[in-house]
Amino acid sequence: MRPKEEHQIIQTIRSTQDTDEWKERYNTRAGVEGTLSQGINAFGLRKARYRNLPKVRLQHQITAVAINIVRMIAWLDGIPHAQTRISRFAALAVA
């Protein structure tokens, strides 16, 4: 159970999620989240090989280039990028 003020704040924030403006902003974020997820899972973005900040920055830039190349090859081969995953629980609501 949450305190009344906290519950009201949460309900107010949740009600703004029904607006078109919020959905448009969230779509942008969803695209960024997908890119970050691909970088972390496929290219090891979470751990840097170096401790020196300029080298870490260079590693991230090279990783970004690699992500772009992989995406370009997938686009040329006609492989669509993954859609947003639907949890098993949410899939039950659709069915």
XYZ file of C-alpha atoms in Angstrom:
95
model
C 0.000 0.000 0.000
C 1.259 3.428 -0.898
C 0.541 6.691 0.875
C -2.393 8.614 -0.615
C -0.277 11.457 -2.071
C 2.102 9.035 -3.767
C -0.808 7.031 -5.199
C -2.392 10.188 -6.629
C 0.893 11.239 -8.248
C 1.296 7.811 -9.842
C -2.281 7.896 -11.156
C -1.728 11.366 -12.642
C 1.442 10.237 -14.395
C -0.261 7.106 -15.715
C -3.147 9.156 -17.106
C -0.696 11.199 -19.211
C 0.451 7.964 -20.864
C -2.815 7.860 -22.817
C -2.029 11.055 -24.745
C -0.731 11.029 -28.322
C 2.172 13.304 -27.352
C 3.403 10.827 -24.732
C 3.080 7.889 -27.141
C 5.079 9.749 -29.786
C 7.861 10.522 -27.289
C 7.846 6.925 -26.066
C 8.163 5.568 -29.623
C 11.401 7.530 -29.948
C 12.632 6.095 -26.675
C 11.659 2.569 -27.732
C 13.894 2.898 -30.790
C 16.807 4.064 -28.672
C 16.228 1.219 -26.202
C 16.371 -1.275 -29.065
C 19.683 0.148 -30.255
C 21.133 0.046 -26.738
C 19.909 -3.509 -26.255
C 21.532 -4.604 -29.504
C 24.773 -2.898 -28.516
C 24.814 -4.521 -25.087
C 23.741 -8.026 -26.103
C 25.499 -8.433 -29.439
C 28.526 -6.160 -29.107
C 29.362 -6.108 -25.385
C 28.780 -2.388 -24.886
C 28.382 -2.774 -21.145
C 32.045 -3.578 -20.512
C 34.927 -1.540 -21.833
C 38.283 -3.100 -22.645
C 40.105 0.021 -21.521
C 40.186 2.354 -18.532
C 41.349 5.416 -20.392
C 38.360 7.639 -21.278
C 39.486 8.513 -24.840
C 40.022 4.808 -25.596
C 36.612 3.903 -24.151
C 35.058 6.632 -26.269
C 36.816 5.262 -29.351
C 35.594 1.755 -28.501
C 32.006 3.007 -28.279
C 32.316 4.853 -31.583
C 33.686 1.762 -33.322
C 30.877 -0.301 -31.780
C 28.333 2.203 -33.141
C 29.859 1.828 -36.608
C 29.656 -1.974 -36.273
C 25.978 -1.769 -35.259
C 25.267 0.426 -38.292
C 27.074 -1.984 -40.623
C 25.176 -4.993 -39.229
C 21.877 -3.121 -39.602
C 22.743 -2.045 -43.148
C 23.580 -5.628 -44.153
C 20.324 -6.857 -42.602
C 18.427 -4.147 -44.497
C 20.101 -5.094 -47.783
C 19.281 -8.772 -47.172
C 15.654 -7.874 -46.406
C 15.784 -9.096 -42.809
C 13.298 -7.039 -40.766
C 14.357 -5.831 -37.340
C 12.578 -7.329 -34.362
C 9.293 -5.933 -33.201
C 8.634 -5.086 -29.585
C 8.420 -8.293 -27.590
C 5.051 -9.188 -26.064
C 5.259 -10.969 -22.731
C 3.458 -14.278 -22.299
C 1.051 -12.648 -19.862
C 0.224 -9.844 -22.302
C -0.236 -12.401 -25.084
C -2.990 -14.012 -23.013
C -4.902 -10.722 -23.005
C -4.679 -10.531 -26.805
C -5.902 -14.102 -27.297
